[in-house]
Amino acid sequence: MTLPPAPGGPVHVIGASGRSGTALCRALMEQGTPFIPVVRDAGRWRAAGLPGEPVLADLTGPPDALRGALAGATRVASTAHARHVPALLAAMPAGATLVCLGSTRKFTRWPDAHGNGVLAGEAALMESGRNGVILHPTMIYGAQGENNVRRLAALLRRLPVTPLPGGGRALVQPIHQDDVTRSLLAALGRAWAGPHALVIAGATALSYRDFAAMVARLSGLRPRPVVPVPVGVMMAAAAIIRLVPGLPSVGAAEIRRLLEDKAFGIGPMERELGVVPIGLEEGLGRLFRG
């Protein structure tokens, strides 16, 4: 099959002042690709330190404002939550391509509003027949302001042991923000015939216990022995921890998800996007050295 040529023109970046949005805008600027930041709050955009004036639009506001913000768009990159995909599709010009972020939360055995929103966003793209792709990243780490890994490191600093449900034997496969950005750039740089969905993940799948040990080591902590803890006990402890000032909080849903594997093949990511993700040791090294 011969693909149509990749669309040109500036990239309209939805959620440009967020973590992944800011990283994408910096990368677009570095490679000389023009972009139009679309944000809800101009102050947040200015605080990011990037040049240019943003276009203001609220994804939950009047549809005419979003339609005006995307007038003439040929490529739309959305780093906002996937629940907003239906609104974007309704506001985009008919021939525009959409590249957006979802989440592997869509695979969880314990559905929540976040995961259900991702499923709804993917369904909207698939049913629309529009050209584009929704990229489903695993847990993202390494972004400015990211709190997944840093929160874990902060918690480990306060604890003499690593309490994990099931002993932390379920698998996790985090992806570095740099690889998320590279995936977005690659998706924007190719033509998509119809709608697609693609998981993007890091190069390393390992158990939570080994992940926690690697975070401890690379953040300069001594090894912490793993203590298997029943899920109910961990949830009760987490509820108490949330009341203690200065301690990172962990939600009940997060604790449940520590029991399910989150490992994915990266062959489709490498084949479709040409992105080979970095290893976790290298990625965590970048995070803690920075």
CSV table of C-alpha atoms in Angstrom, one decimal:
chain,number,residue,atom,x,y,z
A,1,MET,CA,0.0,0.0,0.0
A,2,THR,CA,1.3,3.5,-0.9
A,3,LEU,CA,0.9,5.9,1.9
A,4,PRO,CA,-0.1,9.5,1.2
A,5,PRO,CA,2.6,12.1,1.8
A,6,ALA,CA,3.0,13.3,5.4
A,7,PRO,CA,1.1,16.5,6.0
A,8,GLY,CA,3.0,19.7,6.4
A,9,GLY,CA,2.3,23.0,8.0
A,10,PRO,CA,2.7,24.0,11.7
A,11,VAL,CA,1.8,21.5,14.4
A,12,HIS,CA,-1.0,22.6,16.6
A,13,VAL,CA,0.0,21.3,20.1
A,14,ILE,CA,-2.9,20.7,22.5
A,15,GLY,CA,-1.8,20.8,26.2
A,16,ALA,CA,1.4,22.6,25.2
A,17,SER,CA,2.0,23.8,28.8
A,18,GLY,CA,1.9,20.4,30.3
A,19,ARG,CA,4.8,18.0,30.9
A,20,SER,CA,4.7,16.1,27.6
A,21,GLY,CA,3.4,19.1,25.7
A,22,THR,CA,6.3,21.3,26.8
A,23,ALA,CA,8.8,18.6,26.0
A,24,LEU,CA,7.2,18.2,22.5
A,25,CYS,CA,7.3,21.9,21.9
A,26,ARG,CA,11.0,22.1,22.8
A,27,ALA,CA,11.8,19.3,20.5
A,28,LEU,CA,9.8,20.8,17.6
A,29,MET,CA,11.6,24.1,18.2
A,30,GLU,CA,15.0,22.4,18.2
A,31,GLN,CA,14.3,20.7,14.9
A,32,GLY,CA,13.0,23.8,13.3
A,33,THR,CA,9.3,22.7,12.9
A,34,PRO,CA,6.8,25.5,13.4
A,35,PHE,CA,4.1,24.9,16.0
A,36,ILE,CA,1.2,26.6,17.5
A,37,PRO,CA,0.7,26.1,21.2
A,38,VAL,CA,-2.9,25.7,22.2
A,39,VAL,CA,-3.4,26.1,26.0
A,40,ARG,CA,-6.0,27.0,28.6
A,41,ASP,CA,-3.8,29.2,30.7
A,42,ALA,CA,-1.4,31.7,29.0
A,43,GLY,CA,0.5,32.1,32.3
A,44,ARG,CA,1.5,28.5,32.5
A,45,TRP,CA,2.8,28.7,28.9
A,46,ARG,CA,4.9,31.7,29.8
A,47,ALA,CA,6.2,30.0,32.9
A,48,ALA,CA,7.5,27.2,30.7
A,49,GLY,CA,10.0,29.6,29.2
A,50,LEU,CA,9.2,28.9,25.6
A,51,PRO,CA,8.9,31.7,23.0
A,52,GLY,CA,5.7,32.7,21.1
A,53,GLU,CA,2.2,33.6,22.1
A,54,PRO,CA,-0.2,30.7,22.6
A,55,VAL,CA,-3.7,30.3,21.3
A,56,LEU,CA,-6.2,30.1,24.1
A,57,ALA,CA,-8.9,27.3,24.1
A,58,ASP,CA,-10.5,25.2,26.8
A,59,LEU,CA,-11.2,21.6,25.8
A,60,THR,CA,-14.3,21.6,28.0
A,61,GLY,CA,-15.4,25.1,26.9
A,62,PRO,CA,-17.6,26.3,24.0
A,63,PRO,CA,-16.8,24.2,20.8
A,64,ASP,CA,-16.5,27.4,18.7
A,65,ALA,CA,-13.4,28.5,20.6
A,66,LEU,CA,-11.6,25.2,20.0
A,67,ARG,CA,-12.8,25.2,16.4
A,68,GLY,CA,-11.3,28.7,16.0
A,69,ALA,CA,-8.0,27.6,17.6
A,70,LEU,CA,-7.6,24.7,15.2
A,71,ALA,CA,-8.8,26.6,12.1
A,72,GLY,CA,-6.5,25.6,9.2
A,73,ALA,CA,-4.7,22.9,11.1
A,74,THR,CA,-3.1,20.1,9.2
A,75,ARG,CA,-1.5,18.3,12.1
A,76,VAL,CA,-2.8,18.3,15.6
A,77,ALA,CA,-0.7,16.8,18.5
A,78,SER,CA,-2.6,16.3,21.7
A,79,THR,CA,-0.9,15.6,25.0
A,80,ALA,CA,-4.1,16.3,26.9
A,81,HIS,CA,-6.1,13.4,28.4
A,82,ALA,CA,-7.5,11.1,25.7
A,83,ARG,CA,-11.1,11.8,27.0
A,84,HIS,CA,-10.9,15.0,25.0
A,85,VAL,CA,-10.4,13.2,21.7
A,86,PRO,CA,-14.1,13.5,20.7
A,87,ALA,CA,-14.0,17.3,21.2
A,88,LEU,CA,-10.8,17.5,19.1
A,89,LEU,CA,-12.2,15.5,16.3
A,90,ALA,CA,-15.3,17.6,16.2
A,91,ALA,CA,-13.2,20.8,16.1
A,92,MET,CA,-10.4,19.8,13.7
A,93,PRO,CA,-10.6,20.5,9.9
A,94,ALA,CA,-11.8,17.4,8.1
A,95,GLY,CA,-8.4,16.6,6.5
A,96,ALA,CA,-6.2,17.2,9.5
A,97,THR,CA,-4.2,14.3,11.1
A,98,LEU,CA,-4.4,13.7,14.9
A,99,VAL,CA,-1.6,12.3,16.9
A,100,CYS,CA,-2.6,12.0,20.6
A,101,LEU,CA,-1.6,10.3,23.8
A,102,GLY,CA,-3.6,7.7,25.6
A,103,SER,CA,-2.3,5.3,28.3
A,104,THR,CA,-1.8,1.6,28.9
A,105,ARG,CA,-4.1,2.2,31.8
A,106,LYS,CA,-6.7,1.1,29.3
A,107,PHE,CA,-5.6,-2.5,30.0
A,108,THR,CA,-6.2,-2.4,33.7
A,109,ARG,CA,-8.3,-5.0,35.4
A,110,TRP,CA,-9.6,-2.3,37.8
A,111,PRO,CA,-11.2,0.3,35.5
A,112,ASP,CA,-11.3,3.9,36.7
A,113,ALA,CA,-12.2,7.3,35.2
A,114,HIS,CA,-8.7,7.7,33.8
A,115,GLY,CA,-8.7,4.3,32.0
A,116,ASN,CA,-12.3,4.6,30.8
A,117,GLY,CA,-11.5,8.1,29.4
A,118,VAL,CA,-8.6,6.5,27.4
A,119,LEU,CA,-10.9,3.8,26.1
A,120,ALA,CA,-13.5,6.4,25.1
A,121,GLY,CA,-10.9,8.5,23.3
A,122,GLU,CA,-9.5,5.5,21.4
A,123,ALA,CA,-13.0,4.4,20.4
A,124,ALA,CA,-13.8,7.9,19.1
A,125,LEU,CA,-10.7,8.0,16.9
A,126,MET,CA,-11.3,4.5,15.6
A,127,GLU,CA,-14.9,5.1,14.8
A,128,SER,CA,-14.1,8.5,13.1
A,129,GLY,CA,-12.1,6.9,10.4
A,130,ARG,CA,-9.8,10.0,10.5
A,131,ASN,CA,-6.1,9.7,9.8
A,132,GLY,CA,-3.9,9.6,12.9
A,133,VAL,CA,-2.8,7.5,15.8
A,134,ILE,CA,-3.3,7.3,19.6
A,135,LEU,CA,-0.1,6.4,21.4
A,136,HIS,CA,-0.5,4.5,24.6
A,137,PRO,CA,2.6,5.0,26.9
A,138,THR,CA,3.4,3.0,29.9
A,139,MET,CA,4.3,4.9,33.1
A,140,ILE,CA,6.2,8.0,32.0
A,141,TYR,CA,9.3,9.1,34.0
A,142,GLY,CA,12.0,11.6,33.4
A,143,ALA,CA,9.9,14.6,32.6
A,144,GLN,CA,10.3,17.9,34.4
A,145,GLY,CA,7.8,17.9,37.2
A,146,GLU,CA,7.1,14.1,36.8
A,147,ASN,CA,6.4,12.5,40.2
A,148,ASN,CA,6.1,8.8,39.6
A,149,VAL,CA,9.8,7.8,40.1
A,150,ARG,CA,10.7,10.8,42.3
A,151,ARG,CA,7.7,10.1,44.6
A,152,LEU,CA,8.9,6.5,44.9
A,153,ALA,CA,12.5,7.6,45.7
A,154,ALA,CA,11.1,10.0,48.3
A,155,LEU,CA,9.1,7.3,50.0
A,156,LEU,CA,12.0,4.9,50.0
A,157,ARG,CA,14.1,7.5,51.8
A,158,ARG,CA,11.6,7.5,54.7
A,159,LEU,CA,11.2,3.7,54.9
A,160,PRO,CA,13.7,1.0,56.1
A,161,VAL,CA,12.0,-1.6,53.9
A,162,THR,CA,10.1,-1.7,50.6
A,163,PRO,CA,6.6,-2.9,51.3
A,164,LEU,CA,5.0,-4.3,48.2
A,165,PRO,CA,1.8,-6.3,47.6
A,166,GLY,CA,2.6,-9.8,46.4
A,167,GLY,CA,6.2,-9.2,47.1
A,168,GLY,CA,6.4,-6.9,44.0
A,169,ARG,CA,6.6,-9.7,41.5
A,170,ALA,CA,4.3,-8.1,38.9
A,171,LEU,CA,6.1,-6.5,35.9
A,172,VAL,CA,6.5,-2.8,35.0
A,173,GLN,CA,8.0,-1.2,31.9
A,174,PRO,CA,8.4,2.5,32.3
A,175,ILE,CA,9.1,4.8,29.3
A,176,HIS,CA,11.4,7.8,29.5
A,177,GLN,CA,9.9,11.2,28.5
A,178,ASP,CA,12.5,11.5,25.8
A,179,ASP,CA,11.2,8.4,24.2
A,180,VAL,CA,7.6,9.6,24.4
A,181,THR,CA,8.7,12.8,22.7
A,182,ARG,CA,10.6,10.9,20.0
A,183,SER,CA,7.5,8.8,19.4
A,184,LEU,CA,5.3,11.8,19.1
A,185,LEU,CA,7.8,13.4,16.6
A,186,ALA,CA,8.0,10.2,14.6
A,187,ALA,CA,4.2,9.9,14.5
A,188,LEU,CA,3.9,13.5,13.3
A,189,GLY,CA,6.5,12.9,10.6
A,190,ARG,CA,4.7,10.1,8.9
A,191,ALA,CA,1.4,9.7,7.1
A,192,TRP,CA,-1.3,7.7,8.6
A,193,ALA,CA,-4.0,6.1,6.4
A,194,GLY,CA,-6.9,5.9,8.7
A,195,PRO,CA,-6.9,5.6,12.5
A,196,HIS,CA,-4.3,3.5,14.5
A,197,ALA,CA,-3.5,2.7,18.1
A,198,LEU,CA,0.0,1.8,19.3
A,199,VAL,CA,1.6,1.0,22.6
A,200,ILE,CA,4.9,2.8,23.4
A,201,ALA,CA,7.0,1.4,26.2
A,202,GLY,CA,10.5,1.4,27.6
A,203,ALA,CA,13.1,-1.1,26.7
A,204,THR,CA,13.2,-2.8,30.1
A,205,ALA,CA,10.4,-4.9,31.7
A,206,LEU,CA,11.2,-5.9,35.2
A,207,SER,CA,9.5,-6.7,38.5
A,208,TYR,CA,8.3,-3.9,40.8
A,209,ARG,CA,10.8,-5.2,43.4
A,210,ASP,CA,13.7,-4.9,41.0
A,211,PHE,CA,12.4,-1.5,39.8
A,212,ALA,CA,12.3,-0.2,43.4
A,213,ALA,CA,15.8,-1.5,44.0
A,214,MET,CA,17.1,0.2,40.9
A,215,VAL,CA,15.4,3.5,41.9
A,216,ALA,CA,16.9,3.2,45.4
A,217,ARG,CA,20.4,2.5,44.1
A,218,LEU,CA,20.5,5.2,41.4
A,219,SER,CA,19.1,7.8,43.8
A,220,GLY,CA,21.9,7.1,46.2
A,221,LEU,CA,20.1,5.0,48.8
A,222,ARG,CA,21.2,1.7,50.4
A,223,PRO,CA,19.3,-1.4,49.4
A,224,ARG,CA,15.9,-1.8,51.0
A,225,PRO,CA,14.7,-5.4,51.7
A,226,VAL,CA,11.3,-6.1,50.2
A,227,VAL,CA,8.5,-7.0,52.6
A,228,PRO,CA,5.4,-8.7,51.1
A,229,VAL,CA,2.3,-6.9,52.4
A,230,PRO,CA,-1.4,-7.8,51.8
A,231,VAL,CA,-3.2,-5.3,49.6
A,232,GLY,CA,-5.8,-4.5,52.3
A,233,VAL,CA,-3.0,-3.7,54.8
A,234,MET,CA,-1.2,-1.5,52.3
A,235,MET,CA,-4.4,0.4,51.6
A,236,ALA,CA,-5.1,1.0,55.2
A,237,ALA,CA,-1.5,2.2,55.7
A,238,ALA,CA,-1.7,4.5,52.6
A,239,ALA,CA,-4.8,6.1,54.1
A,240,ILE,CA,-2.9,6.9,57.3
A,241,ILE,CA,0.2,8.1,55.3
A,242,ARG,CA,-2.0,10.6,53.5
A,243,LEU,CA,-2.6,12.3,56.8
A,244,VAL,CA,1.1,12.7,57.6
A,245,PRO,CA,2.6,16.0,56.3
A,246,GLY,CA,5.7,15.6,54.1
A,247,LEU,CA,5.1,12.0,53.1
A,248,PRO,CA,4.3,11.1,49.5
A,249,SER,CA,0.8,9.8,49.2
A,250,VAL,CA,-0.2,6.6,47.4
A,251,GLY,CA,-3.8,5.9,46.3
A,252,ALA,CA,-5.7,2.7,46.8
A,253,ALA,CA,-6.1,2.3,43.0
A,254,GLU,CA,-2.3,2.6,42.6
A,255,ILE,CA,-1.8,-0.1,45.1
A,256,ARG,CA,-4.2,-2.5,43.4
A,257,ARG,CA,-2.4,-1.9,40.1
A,258,LEU,CA,0.9,-3.0,41.6
A,259,LEU,CA,-0.5,-6.6,41.3
A,260,GLU,CA,-1.0,-6.6,37.5
A,261,ASP,CA,1.7,-7.0,34.9
A,262,LYS,CA,2.4,-3.9,32.7
A,263,ALA,CA,4.8,-5.4,30.2
A,264,PHE,CA,4.4,-5.0,26.4
A,265,GLY,CA,6.2,-5.9,23.2
A,266,ILE,CA,8.0,-2.9,21.7
A,267,GLY,CA,8.3,-4.4,18.2
A,268,PRO,CA,5.4,-2.5,16.8
A,269,MET,CA,6.7,0.7,18.3
A,270,GLU,CA,10.1,0.2,16.7
A,271,ARG,CA,8.7,-0.9,13.4
A,272,GLU,CA,6.0,1.8,13.0
A,273,LEU,CA,7.9,4.7,14.5
A,274,GLY,CA,11.5,3.8,14.2
A,275,VAL,CA,12.0,4.5,17.9
A,276,VAL,CA,14.2,2.2,19.9
A,277,PRO,CA,13.7,3.2,23.6
A,278,ILE,CA,16.5,3.5,26.0
A,279,GLY,CA,17.1,1.1,28.9
A,280,LEU,CA,15.7,1.8,32.3
A,281,GLU,CA,19.2,2.0,33.9
A,282,GLU,CA,20.2,4.7,31.5
A,283,GLY,CA,16.9,6.6,31.8
A,284,LEU,CA,17.0,6.6,35.6
A,285,GLY,CA,20.6,7.7,35.5
A,286,ARG,CA,19.6,10.7,33.4
A,287,LEU,CA,16.8,11.5,35.8
A,288,PHE,CA,18.9,11.4,39.0
A,289,ARG,CA,21.9,13.0,37.5
A,290,GLY,CA,19.7,15.9,36.3
